[in-house]
GROMACS .gro file of C-alpha atoms in nm:
model
  362
    1UNK     CA    1  -2.976   0.218  -2.634
    2UNK     CA    2  -3.204   0.497  -2.758
    3UNK     CA    3  -3.038   0.817  -2.877
    4UNK     CA    4  -3.070   1.094  -3.135
    5UNK     CA    5  -2.871   1.391  -3.263
    6UNK     CA    6  -2.983   1.751  -3.308
    7UNK     CA    7  -2.796   2.066  -3.406
    8UNK     CA    8  -2.838   2.434  -3.341
    9UNK     CA    9  -2.650   2.752  -3.421
   10UNK     CA   10  -2.521   2.914  -3.103
   11UNK     CA   11  -2.362   3.199  -3.301
   12UNK     CA   12  -2.495   3.441  -3.560
   13UNK     CA   13  -2.554   3.427  -3.935
   14UNK     CA   14  -2.240   3.628  -3.994
   15UNK     CA   15  -2.033   3.425  -3.747
   16UNK     CA   16  -2.195   3.080  -3.703
   17UNK     CA   17  -2.104   2.841  -3.420
   18UNK     CA   18  -2.297   2.519  -3.467
   19UNK     CA   19  -2.346   2.276  -3.179
   20UNK     CA   20  -2.401   1.898  -3.204
   21UNK     CA   21  -2.626   1.763  -2.929
   22UNK     CA   22  -2.658   1.394  -2.834
   23UNK     CA   23  -2.968   1.299  -2.638
   24UNK     CA   24  -2.968   0.943  -2.504
   25UNK     CA   25  -3.154   0.715  -2.264
   26UNK     CA   26  -2.954   0.534  -1.996
   27UNK     CA   27  -3.011   0.175  -1.881
   28UNK     CA   28  -3.190   0.321  -1.578
   29UNK     CA   29  -3.442   0.493  -1.809
   30UNK     CA   30  -3.313   0.848  -1.760
   31UNK     CA   31  -3.259   1.085  -2.052
   32UNK     CA   32  -2.925   1.266  -2.067
   33UNK     CA   33  -2.742   1.498  -2.306
   34UNK     CA   34  -2.388   1.547  -2.434
   35UNK     CA   35  -2.287   1.828  -2.667
   36UNK     CA   36  -1.994   1.964  -2.863
   37UNK     CA   37  -1.981   2.307  -3.024
   38UNK     CA   38  -1.769   2.533  -3.238
   39UNK     CA   39  -1.853   2.393  -3.583
   40UNK     CA   40  -1.845   2.644  -3.872
   41UNK     CA   41  -2.142   2.483  -4.048
   42UNK     CA   42  -2.438   2.253  -3.992
   43UNK     CA   43  -2.285   1.992  -4.223
   44UNK     CA   44  -1.961   1.989  -4.023
   45UNK     CA   45  -2.151   1.929  -3.700
   46UNK     CA   46  -2.345   1.636  -3.848
   47UNK     CA   47  -2.046   1.444  -3.984
   48UNK     CA   48  -2.054   1.076  -3.886
   49UNK     CA   49  -1.705   1.101  -3.737
   50UNK     CA   50  -1.819   1.381  -3.507
   51UNK     CA   51  -2.128   1.186  -3.406
   52UNK     CA   52  -1.914   0.883  -3.317
   53UNK     CA   53  -1.681   1.101  -3.110
   54UNK     CA   54  -1.977   1.227  -2.911
   55UNK     CA   55  -2.107   0.873  -2.866
   56UNK     CA   56  -1.768   0.759  -2.736
   57UNK     CA   57  -1.752   1.052  -2.495
   58UNK     CA   58  -2.084   0.930  -2.353
   59UNK     CA   59  -1.953   0.571  -2.342
   60UNK     CA   60  -2.194   0.466  -2.617
   61UNK     CA   61  -2.142   0.292  -2.949
   62UNK     CA   62  -2.319   0.322  -3.282
   63UNK     CA   63  -2.213  -0.030  -3.383
   64UNK     CA   64  -2.529  -0.245  -3.375
   65UNK     CA   65  -2.327  -0.569  -3.361
   66UNK     CA   66  -2.147  -0.451  -3.046
   67UNK     CA   67  -2.472  -0.346  -2.882
   68UNK     CA   68  -2.609  -0.702  -2.891
   69UNK     CA   69  -2.279  -0.876  -2.813
   70UNK     CA   70  -2.238  -1.120  -2.523
   71UNK     CA   71  -1.917  -1.209  -2.337
   72UNK     CA   72  -1.853  -1.521  -2.547
   73UNK     CA   73  -1.859  -1.298  -2.856
   74UNK     CA   74  -1.657  -1.020  -2.696
   75UNK     CA   75  -1.367  -1.245  -2.594
   76UNK     CA   76  -1.223  -1.317  -2.944
   77UNK     CA   77  -1.252  -0.947  -3.030
   78UNK     CA   78  -1.070  -0.848  -2.710
   79UNK     CA   79  -0.809  -1.123  -2.759
   80UNK     CA   80  -0.738  -0.996  -3.111
   81UNK     CA   81  -0.708  -0.632  -3.008
   82UNK     CA   82  -0.492  -0.709  -2.702
   83UNK     CA   83  -0.282  -0.977  -2.880
   84UNK     CA   84  -0.353  -1.235  -2.609
   85UNK     CA   85  -0.161  -1.562  -2.626
   86UNK     CA   86  -0.343  -1.892  -2.666
   87UNK     CA   87  -0.312  -2.010  -2.305
   88UNK     CA   88  -0.453  -1.679  -2.175
   89UNK     CA   89  -0.752  -1.703  -2.410
   90UNK     CA   90  -0.807  -2.060  -2.295
   91UNK     CA   91  -0.812  -1.946  -1.930
   92UNK     CA   92  -1.073  -1.681  -2.017
   93UNK     CA   93  -1.283  -1.943  -2.198
   94UNK     CA   94  -1.275  -2.172  -1.896
   95UNK     CA   95  -1.379  -1.888  -1.665
   96UNK     CA   96  -1.670  -1.789  -1.892
   97UNK     CA   97  -1.795  -2.148  -1.902
   98UNK     CA   98  -1.807  -2.152  -1.522
   99UNK     CA   99  -2.046  -1.853  -1.534
  100UNK     CA  100  -2.234  -1.960  -1.846
  101UNK     CA  101  -2.561  -1.783  -1.761
  102UNK     CA  102  -2.379  -1.449  -1.753
  103UNK     CA  103  -2.160  -1.519  -2.054
  104UNK     CA  104  -2.446  -1.590  -2.297
  105UNK     CA  105  -2.653  -1.287  -2.198
  106UNK     CA  106  -2.621  -0.958  -2.396
  107UNK     CA  107  -2.367  -0.742  -2.213
  108UNK     CA  108  -2.593  -0.436  -2.197
  109UNK     CA  109  -2.858  -0.642  -2.011
  110UNK     CA  110  -2.629  -0.773  -1.736
  111UNK     CA  111  -2.680  -0.612  -1.396
  112UNK     CA  112  -2.455  -0.629  -1.089
  113UNK     CA  113  -2.706  -0.829  -0.883
  114UNK     CA  114  -2.738  -1.092  -1.157
  115UNK     CA  115  -2.359  -1.134  -1.148
  116UNK     CA  116  -2.355  -1.167  -0.769
  117UNK     CA  117  -2.627  -1.432  -0.782
  118UNK     CA  118  -2.434  -1.627  -1.045
  119UNK     CA  119  -2.107  -1.605  -0.854
  120UNK     CA  120  -2.275  -1.743  -0.542
  121UNK     CA  121  -2.312  -2.072  -0.732
  122UNK     CA  122  -1.932  -2.086  -0.779
  123UNK     CA  123  -1.842  -2.021  -0.415
  124UNK     CA  124  -1.805  -2.393  -0.347
  125UNK     CA  125  -1.492  -2.386  -0.567
  126UNK     CA  126  -1.151  -2.279  -0.438
  127UNK     CA  127  -1.071  -1.916  -0.364
  128UNK     CA  128  -0.833  -1.910  -0.662
  129UNK     CA  129  -1.101  -2.040  -0.900
  130UNK     CA  130  -1.359  -1.793  -0.770
  131UNK     CA  131  -1.113  -1.507  -0.808
  132UNK     CA  132  -1.022  -1.623  -1.159
  133UNK     CA  133  -1.390  -1.591  -1.254
  134UNK     CA  134  -1.413  -1.244  -1.102
  135UNK     CA  135  -1.091  -1.121  -1.268
  136UNK     CA  136  -1.208  -1.249  -1.606
  137UNK     CA  137  -1.543  -1.070  -1.575
  138UNK     CA  138  -1.383  -0.748  -1.448
  139UNK     CA  139  -1.141  -0.740  -1.741
  140UNK     CA  140  -1.403  -0.804  -2.008
  141UNK     CA  141  -1.658  -0.562  -1.865
  142UNK     CA  142  -1.388  -0.294  -1.836
  143UNK     CA  143  -1.310  -0.352  -2.204
  144UNK     CA  144  -1.681  -0.328  -2.283
  145UNK     CA  145  -1.682   0.016  -2.118
  146UNK     CA  146  -1.350   0.168  -2.222
  147UNK     CA  147  -1.256  -0.002  -2.548
  148UNK     CA  148  -1.586  -0.082  -2.716
  149UNK     CA  149  -1.830   0.163  -2.551
  150UNK     CA  150  -2.100  -0.103  -2.524
  151UNK     CA  151  -2.203   0.006  -2.174
  152UNK     CA  152  -2.135   0.327  -1.977
  153UNK     CA  153  -2.031   0.158  -1.652
  154UNK     CA  154  -1.910  -0.187  -1.549
  155UNK     CA  155  -2.147  -0.392  -1.329
  156UNK     CA  156  -1.833  -0.550  -1.180
  157UNK     CA  157  -1.725  -0.228  -1.006
  158UNK     CA  158  -1.886  -0.338  -0.678
  159UNK     CA  159  -1.779  -0.705  -0.696
  160UNK     CA  160  -1.463  -0.778  -0.497
  161UNK     CA  161  -1.210  -1.057  -0.497
  162UNK     CA  162  -1.198  -1.299  -0.208
  163UNK     CA  163  -0.893  -1.284   0.012
  164UNK     CA  164  -0.708  -1.604   0.094
  165UNK     CA  165  -0.794  -1.712   0.444
  166UNK     CA  166  -0.427  -1.760   0.535
  167UNK     CA  167  -0.184  -2.049   0.541
  168UNK     CA  168  -0.467  -2.305   0.557
  169UNK     CA  169  -0.577  -2.192   0.209
  170UNK     CA  170  -0.233  -2.282   0.070
  171UNK     CA  171  -0.131  -2.640   0.020
  172UNK     CA  172   0.213  -2.650   0.180
  173UNK     CA  173   0.397  -2.976   0.238
  174UNK     CA  174   0.555  -3.059   0.571
  175UNK     CA  175   0.912  -3.189   0.578
  176UNK     CA  176   0.783  -3.544   0.623
  177UNK     CA  177   0.539  -3.510   0.331
  178UNK     CA  178   0.810  -3.375   0.102
  179UNK     CA  179   1.049  -3.655   0.198
  180UNK     CA  180   0.770  -3.910   0.142
  181UNK     CA  181   0.693  -3.767  -0.203
  182UNK     CA  182   1.054  -3.766  -0.319
  183UNK     CA  183   1.119  -4.114  -0.179
  184UNK     CA  184   0.813  -4.266  -0.348
  185UNK     CA  185   0.879  -4.100  -0.684
  186UNK     CA  186   1.243  -4.207  -0.685
  187UNK     CA  187   1.154  -4.563  -0.591
  188UNK     CA  188   0.857  -4.617  -0.822
  189UNK     CA  189   0.902  -4.394  -1.127
  190UNK     CA  190   1.137  -4.278  -1.399
  191UNK     CA  191   1.453  -4.097  -1.282
  192UNK     CA  192   1.359  -3.795  -1.498
  193UNK     CA  193   1.032  -3.758  -1.306
  194UNK     CA  194   1.219  -3.765  -0.977
  195UNK     CA  195   1.478  -3.507  -1.086
  196UNK     CA  196   1.209  -3.275  -1.219
  197UNK     CA  197   0.997  -3.290  -0.901
  198UNK     CA  198   1.310  -3.248  -0.687
  199UNK     CA  199   1.414  -2.943  -0.891
  200UNK     CA  200   1.070  -2.783  -0.856
  201UNK     CA  201   1.073  -2.846  -0.481
  202UNK     CA  202   1.410  -2.681  -0.422
  203UNK     CA  203   1.394  -2.395  -0.671
  204UNK     CA  204   1.027  -2.287  -0.657
  205UNK     CA  205   1.004  -2.261  -1.036
  206UNK     CA  206   0.672  -2.287  -1.216
  207UNK     CA  207   0.607  -2.609  -1.404
  208UNK     CA  208   0.610  -2.431  -1.741
  209UNK     CA  209   0.949  -2.284  -1.654
  210UNK     CA  210   1.078  -2.627  -1.556
  211UNK     CA  211   0.958  -2.787  -1.881
  212UNK     CA  212   1.121  -2.503  -2.075
  213UNK     CA  213   1.469  -2.557  -1.931
  214UNK     CA  214   1.749  -2.645  -2.173
  215UNK     CA  215   2.098  -2.752  -2.076
  216UNK     CA  216   2.227  -2.408  -2.168
  217UNK     CA  217   2.017  -2.272  -1.880
  218UNK     CA  218   2.204  -2.476  -1.617
  219UNK     CA  219   2.511  -2.302  -1.472
  220UNK     CA  220   2.704  -2.590  -1.316
  221UNK     CA  221   2.990  -2.364  -1.204
  222UNK     CA  222   2.769  -2.121  -1.010
  223UNK     CA  223   2.514  -2.388  -0.906
  224UNK     CA  224   2.224  -2.191  -1.052
  225UNK     CA  225   1.955  -2.210  -1.318
  226UNK     CA  226   1.855  -1.929  -1.555
  227UNK     CA  227   1.484  -1.884  -1.621
  228UNK     CA  228   1.441  -1.715  -1.961
  229UNK     CA  229   1.145  -1.895  -2.125
  230UNK     CA  230   0.868  -2.145  -2.057
  231UNK     CA  231   0.708  -2.443  -2.230
  232UNK     CA  232   0.333  -2.416  -2.272
  233UNK     CA  233   0.041  -2.444  -2.511
  234UNK     CA  234   0.081  -2.225  -2.820
  235UNK     CA  235  -0.232  -2.353  -3.000
  236UNK     CA  236  -0.486  -2.628  -2.952
  237UNK     CA  237  -0.293  -2.953  -2.887
  238UNK     CA  238   0.034  -2.778  -2.976
  239UNK     CA  239   0.314  -2.692  -2.734
  240UNK     CA  240   0.632  -2.490  -2.766
  241UNK     CA  241   0.863  -2.230  -2.614
  242UNK     CA  242   0.702  -1.906  -2.498
  243UNK     CA  243   0.820  -1.591  -2.319
  244UNK     CA  244   0.810  -1.598  -1.941
  245UNK     CA  245   0.489  -1.509  -1.760
  246UNK     CA  246   0.601  -1.158  -1.656
  247UNK     CA  247   0.918  -0.945  -1.684
  248UNK     CA  248   0.996  -1.040  -1.322
  249UNK     CA  249   0.993  -1.407  -1.419
  250UNK     CA  250   1.329  -1.369  -1.594
  251UNK     CA  251   1.570  -1.454  -1.315
  252UNK     CA  252   1.862  -1.664  -1.192
  253UNK     CA  253   1.795  -1.904  -0.904
  254UNK     CA  254   2.058  -2.076  -0.687
  255UNK     CA  255   2.001  -2.449  -0.636
  256UNK     CA  256   2.141  -2.689  -0.375
  257UNK     CA  257   2.452  -2.888  -0.464
  258UNK     CA  258   2.262  -3.216  -0.419
  259UNK     CA  259   2.008  -3.111  -0.684
  260UNK     CA  260   2.288  -2.999  -0.915
  261UNK     CA  261   2.455  -3.342  -0.880
  262UNK     CA  262   2.131  -3.512  -0.983
  263UNK     CA  263   2.114  -3.290  -1.293
  264UNK     CA  264   2.468  -3.402  -1.378
  265UNK     CA  265   2.357  -3.765  -1.342
  266UNK     CA  266   2.057  -3.697  -1.563
  267UNK     CA  267   2.276  -3.555  -1.836
  268UNK     CA  268   2.506  -3.857  -1.822
  269UNK     CA  269   2.233  -4.122  -1.808
  270UNK     CA  270   1.996  -3.994  -2.076
  271UNK     CA  271   2.063  -3.833  -2.414
  272UNK     CA  272   1.937  -3.481  -2.466
  273UNK     CA  273   1.627  -3.402  -2.667
  274UNK     CA  274   1.787  -3.348  -3.007
  275UNK     CA  275   1.499  -3.130  -3.129
  276UNK     CA  276   1.521  -2.849  -2.873
  277UNK     CA  277   1.775  -2.960  -2.610
  278UNK     CA  278   1.520  -2.964  -2.325
  279UNK     CA  279   1.597  -3.139  -1.995
  280UNK     CA  280   1.247  -3.283  -1.964
  281UNK     CA  281   1.070  -3.379  -2.285
  282UNK     CA  282   0.715  -3.383  -2.144
  283UNK     CA  283   0.438  -3.184  -2.309
  284UNK     CA  284   0.240  -3.041  -2.019
  285UNK     CA  285   0.199  -3.048  -1.643
  286UNK     CA  286  -0.125  -3.253  -1.643
  287UNK     CA  287   0.058  -3.581  -1.691
  288UNK     CA  288   0.310  -3.485  -1.421
  289UNK     CA  289   0.077  -3.365  -1.145
  290UNK     CA  290  -0.059  -3.718  -1.108
  291UNK     CA  291   0.255  -3.811  -0.918
  292UNK     CA  292   0.218  -3.541  -0.654
  293UNK     CA  293  -0.157  -3.607  -0.632
  294UNK     CA  294  -0.089  -3.976  -0.578
  295UNK     CA  295   0.150  -3.929  -0.287
  296UNK     CA  296   0.057  -3.596  -0.121
  297UNK     CA  297  -0.289  -3.518  -0.262
  298UNK     CA  298  -0.212  -3.200  -0.453
  299UNK     CA  299  -0.070  -3.074  -0.782
  300UNK     CA  300   0.284  -2.969  -0.864
  301UNK     CA  301   0.219  -2.605  -0.771
  302UNK     CA  302   0.220  -2.700  -0.402
  303UNK     CA  303   0.599  -2.741  -0.438
  304UNK     CA  304   0.628  -2.371  -0.524
  305UNK     CA  305   0.424  -2.277  -0.215
  306UNK     CA  306   0.635  -2.511  -0.003
  307UNK     CA  307   0.956  -2.352  -0.131
  308UNK     CA  308   0.832  -1.998  -0.061
  309UNK     CA  309   0.702  -2.068   0.288
  310UNK     CA  310   1.021  -2.256   0.379
  311UNK     CA  311   1.226  -1.949   0.284
  312UNK     CA  312   0.998  -1.716   0.481
  313UNK     CA  313   1.002  -1.947   0.783
  314UNK     CA  314   1.383  -1.936   0.784
  315UNK     CA  315   1.393  -1.558   0.786
  316UNK     CA  316   1.466  -1.480   0.421
  317UNK     CA  317   1.340  -1.127   0.354
  318UNK     CA  318   1.028  -1.078   0.143
  319UNK     CA  319   1.205  -0.887  -0.136
  320UNK     CA  320   1.449  -1.174  -0.188
  321UNK     CA  321   1.171  -1.434  -0.180
  322UNK     CA  322   0.978  -1.235  -0.442
  323UNK     CA  323   1.287  -1.213  -0.665
  324UNK     CA  324   1.350  -1.588  -0.641
  325UNK     CA  325   0.984  -1.667  -0.719
  326UNK     CA  326   0.967  -1.417  -1.005
  327UNK     CA  327   0.674  -1.242  -0.834
  328UNK     CA  328   0.616  -0.891  -0.703
  329UNK     CA  329   0.656  -0.811  -0.334
  330UNK     CA  330   0.283  -0.728  -0.317
  331UNK     CA  331   0.195  -1.072  -0.456
  332UNK     CA  332   0.412  -1.246  -0.197
  333UNK     CA  333   0.258  -1.035   0.080
  334UNK     CA  334  -0.093  -1.118  -0.042
  335UNK     CA  335  -0.048  -1.491  -0.106
  336UNK     CA  336   0.164  -1.564   0.200
  337UNK     CA  337   0.000  -1.310   0.427
  338UNK     CA  338  -0.014  -1.533   0.737
  339UNK     CA  339   0.349  -1.635   0.698
  340UNK     CA  340   0.460  -1.272   0.672
  341UNK     CA  341   0.249  -1.201   0.983
  342UNK     CA  342   0.447  -1.472   1.160
  343UNK     CA  343   0.767  -1.298   1.047
  344UNK     CA  344   0.648  -0.971   1.196
  345UNK     CA  345   0.566  -1.144   1.524
  346UNK     CA  346   0.914  -1.301   1.537
  347UNK     CA  347   1.064  -0.960   1.460
  348UNK     CA  348   0.863  -0.811   1.749
  349UNK     CA  349   0.992  -1.081   1.983
  350UNK     CA  350   1.350  -1.017   1.868
  351UNK     CA  351   1.310  -0.641   1.922
  352UNK     CA  352   1.193  -0.708   2.276
  353UNK     CA  353   1.489  -0.936   2.343
  354UNK     CA  354   1.743  -0.699   2.183
  355UNK     CA  355   1.634  -0.384   2.369
  356UNK     CA  356   1.481  -0.526   2.685
  357UNK     CA  357   1.817  -0.568   2.857
  358UNK     CA  358   1.922  -0.212   2.768
  359UNK     CA  359   1.598  -0.059   2.890
  360UNK     CA  360   1.587  -0.253   3.217
  361UNK     CA  361   1.957  -0.206   3.302
  362UNK     CA  362   2.018   0.053   3.570
   0.00000   0.00000   0.00000
């Protein structure tokens, strides 16, 4: 970015009022100016701190290292300044690798059309993966504009997320598929695996939340589980307890009596993990998803979708479903849009039935 500073006295010799003027060339090749006045002397106007303030006001930076930075180089800087946890940084790294041509290019040289062309190559992936790429790029380019002043405007401003096509875009198990999964796991695998999958299916908890459960989190009297932490990666090849995903994730979930009885059996049959008192002493979900993939062709997260859609199908209101999932109402509306549309249609039918007799009675 080309720029220079000049000063001039807008006042008089007796009462000076110096002005600092920044002249700079935009990425489109146009010359523009920014200015700040009211300085008592020429030296005051030319102070480095004042120059940097004017650069920031024009969304520019005087840091040469930042000017040549690419997204791979920006990520650790952003992670440090935002105190991102390891698993979040890892997700960003994965997203950047999927758009490698963009990620290795200097940020100031990346144009919106180049991004669109690159994202076209990722459209064969799932909607969630595509959106993860877009969200990652939007976040980092916004930081490049607002936090680091590398560029004046984000090229991601005109790139939109894809919307889920509806219930076909969600992997939801039918009653027969769920029964088949639970039957096969119970028959062919360790009892702990069965109890864990059964618990996920009938509570809708995330796998990290399930792996983070300790016996103190199980309320046998009230037939409920308390979600107050998760088990996830804390460093490369290291796992441990972490805070929940969002403030809404801290919640109490009722569970069926049958599931509670199986938890009682689990506690009687197998000793607790003496290190941290966890119910399920597995490290991560990768080794566990193989069971659901084997019998129903999808990962463990399909159990969460199945739980949510089952509640919606049985008329549970959206606010309650969101609270049980630990999500916002807007997230539930967005993810399960076709199911909530079905609820509205059923409500319309009920309204017609309820008031039709009154309106037609003479």
